[in-house]
N, CA and C atoms as an extended XYZ file, in Angstrom:
153
Properties=species:S:1:pos:R:3:atomname:S:1:resname:S:1:resid:I:1 pbc="F F F"
N        -1.106        3.443        4.088 N   MET     1
C         0.000        3.225        4.964 CA  MET     1
C        -0.335        2.011        5.647 C   MET     1
N         1.261        1.660        6.103 N   ALA     2
C         1.260        0.343        6.800 CA  ALA     2
C         0.948        0.550        8.272 C   ALA     2
N         0.061       -0.328        8.929 N   SER     3
C        -0.216       -0.476       10.400 CA  SER     3
C         1.251       -0.571       11.001 C   SER     3
N         1.129       -0.307       12.466 N   LEU     4
C         2.584       -0.564       13.390 CA  LEU     4
C         2.557       -1.861       13.140 C   LEU     4
N         1.968       -2.711       13.248 N   ILE     5
C         2.130       -4.376       13.293 CA  ILE     5
C         2.903       -4.807       12.084 C   ILE     5
N         2.431       -4.251       11.040 N   ASP     6
C         3.020       -4.588        9.379 CA  ASP     6
C         4.443       -4.160        9.546 C   ASP     6
N         4.733       -2.996        9.982 N   ARG     7
C         5.874       -2.536       10.022 CA  ARG     7
C         7.071       -3.157       11.177 C   ARG     7
N         6.664       -3.653       12.381 N   ILE     8
C         7.111       -4.433       13.106 CA  ILE     8
C         7.658       -5.862       12.341 C   ILE     8
N         6.309       -6.410       11.793 N   ARG     9
C         6.837       -7.838       11.173 CA  ARG     9
C         7.978       -7.718       10.119 C   ARG     9
N         7.779       -6.578        9.297 N   ARG    10
C         8.829       -6.253        8.430 CA  ARG    10
C        10.110       -5.980        8.695 C   ARG    10
N        10.194       -5.311        9.863 N   PHE    11
C        11.558       -5.101       10.772 CA  PHE    11
C        12.040       -6.574       11.032 C   PHE    11
N        11.133       -7.446       11.763 N   LEU    12
C        11.669       -8.812       12.188 CA  LEU    12
C        12.194       -9.622       11.100 C   LEU    12
N        11.587       -9.409       10.013 N   ARG    13
C        12.172      -10.386        8.743 CA  ARG    13
C        13.333       -9.791        8.056 C   ARG    13
N        13.738       -8.704        8.483 N   SER    14
C        14.976       -7.951        7.980 CA  SER    14
C        16.193       -8.667        8.826 C   SER    14
N        17.514       -8.614        8.103 N   PRO    15
C        18.707       -9.020        8.807 CA  PRO    15
C        18.745       -8.055       10.121 C   PRO    15
N        18.712       -6.853       10.229 N   GLN    16
C        18.920       -6.023       11.454 CA  GLN    16
C        17.886       -6.500       12.390 C   GLN    16
N        16.672       -7.200       12.091 N   GLY    17
C        15.653       -7.464       12.976 CA  GLY    17
C        16.062       -8.777       13.588 C   GLY    17
N        16.608       -9.599       12.594 N   GLN    18
C        16.810      -11.017       12.990 CA  GLN    18
C        18.230      -11.002       14.127 C   GLN    18
N        19.035       -9.982       13.985 N   LYS    19
C        20.151       -9.732       15.068 CA  LYS    19
C        19.583       -9.266       16.431 C   LYS    19
N        18.628       -8.400       16.203 N   ALA    20
C        18.043       -7.668       17.421 CA  ALA    20
C        17.288       -8.788       18.185 C   ALA    20
N        16.461       -9.601       17.532 N   ARG    21
C        15.952      -10.638       18.106 CA  ARG    21
C        16.973      -11.688       18.761 C   ARG    21
N        17.779      -12.108       18.137 N   ALA    22
C        18.821      -13.038       18.583 CA  ALA    22
C        19.657      -12.389       19.709 C   ALA    22
N        19.748      -11.017       19.600 N   ARG    23
C        20.276      -10.611       21.004 CA  ARG    23
C        19.345      -10.479       22.167 C   ARG    23
N        17.864      -10.305       21.793 N   ALA    24
C        16.974      -10.342       22.943 CA  ALA    24
C        16.889      -11.654       23.561 C   ALA    24
N        16.944      -12.680       22.551 N   GLU    25
C        16.851      -13.957       23.116 CA  GLU    25
C        17.997      -14.519       24.136 C   GLU    25
N        19.209      -13.746       23.562 N   ARG    26
C        20.300      -14.172       24.348 CA  ARG    26
C        20.421      -13.695       25.869 C   ARG    26
N        19.920      -12.199       25.990 N   TYR    27
C        19.645      -11.681       27.076 CA  TYR    27
C        18.732      -12.126       27.816 C   TYR    27
N        17.769      -12.767       27.372 N   ALA    28
C        16.398      -13.407       28.191 CA  ALA    28
C        17.021      -14.601       28.870 C   ALA    28
N        18.070      -15.347       28.519 N   ARG    29
C        18.440      -16.685       28.869 CA  ARG    29
C        19.399      -16.134       30.064 C   ARG    29
N        20.073      -15.214       30.125 N   ASP    30
C        21.087      -14.741       31.189 CA  ASP    30
C        20.505      -14.745       32.657 C   ASP    30
N        20.789      -15.388       33.534 N   PRO    31
C        20.138      -15.650       34.827 CA  PRO    31
C        19.988      -13.885       35.495 C   PRO    31
N        21.190      -13.242       35.145 N   ARG    32
C        21.437      -11.862       35.696 CA  ARG    32
C        20.132      -10.697       35.196 C   ARG    32
N        20.059      -10.875       34.121 N   THR    33
C        18.897      -10.442       33.211 CA  THR    33
C        17.641      -10.673       33.619 C   THR    33
N        17.396      -11.969       33.943 N   GLN    34
C        16.133      -12.290       34.567 CA  GLN    34
C        15.863      -11.773       35.873 C   GLN    34
N        17.053      -11.944       36.765 N   ALA    35
C        16.756      -11.344       38.306 CA  ALA    35
C        16.475       -9.740       37.953 C   ALA    35
N        17.026       -9.145       37.153 N   LYS    36
C        16.821       -7.738       36.970 CA  LYS    36
C        15.085       -7.522       36.398 C   LYS    36
N        14.727       -8.255       35.684 N   ALA    37
C        13.489       -8.223       35.158 CA  ALA    37
C        12.451       -8.450       36.258 C   ALA    37
N        12.649       -9.562       36.929 N   ARG    38
C        11.926      -10.007       38.038 CA  ARG    38
C        11.869       -8.768       38.948 C   ARG    38
N        12.982       -8.181       39.707 N   LYS    39
C        13.042       -7.078       40.275 CA  LYS    39
C        12.193       -5.863       40.023 C   LYS    39
N        12.471       -5.486       38.637 N   LEU    40
C        11.695       -4.305       38.115 CA  LEU    40
C        10.261       -4.716       37.946 C   LEU    40
N         9.901       -5.835       37.878 N   LEU    41
C         8.157       -6.343       37.692 CA  LEU    41
C         7.710       -6.253       39.093 C   LEU    41
N         8.560       -6.582       40.042 N   GLY    42
C         7.822       -6.788       41.486 CA  GLY    42
C         7.951       -5.399       42.004 C   GLY    42
N         8.518       -4.393       41.420 N   ARG    43
C         8.882       -3.104       42.104 CA  ARG    43
C         7.240       -2.400       41.349 C   ARG    43
N         7.190       -2.513       40.133 N   ALA    44
C         6.047       -2.291       39.365 CA  ALA    44
C         4.527       -2.505       40.089 C   ALA    44
N         4.581       -3.764       40.468 N   ARG    45
C         3.377       -4.281       40.930 CA  ARG    45
C         3.545       -3.947       42.617 C   ARG    45
N         4.118       -3.097       42.828 N   GLY    46
C         4.037       -2.457       44.254 CA  GLY    46
C         4.683       -3.549       45.462 C   GLY    46
N         5.548       -4.489       44.753 N   GLY    47
C         6.572       -5.346       45.934 CA  GLY    47
C         7.268       -4.955       46.261 C   GLY    47
N         8.033       -3.538       46.134 N   GLY    48
C         9.431       -3.090       46.325 CA  GLY    48
C         9.437       -2.654       47.926 C   GLY    48
N        10.651       -2.474       48.323 N   ARG    49
C        10.534       -1.990       49.645 CA  ARG    49
C         9.793       -0.819       50.068 C   ARG    49
N         9.196       -0.855       51.357 N   ARG    50
C         8.562        0.407       51.877 CA  ARG    50
C         9.241        0.964       52.814 C   ARG    50
N         9.562        2.474       52.783 N   TYR    51
C        10.034        3.008       54.215 CA  TYR    51
C         8.926        3.710       54.885 C   TYR    51
């Protein structure tokens, strides 16, 4: 049975995986997406607004 890491590697080498990777890289470069990620990480770390 293939390990999870092997299955992920195999997927990333496939045409579908290449498309998914390109899409993720495009989203990562978008400033709006970066701001959303920073906000989410801040809230996860307890830096969100407190009432």
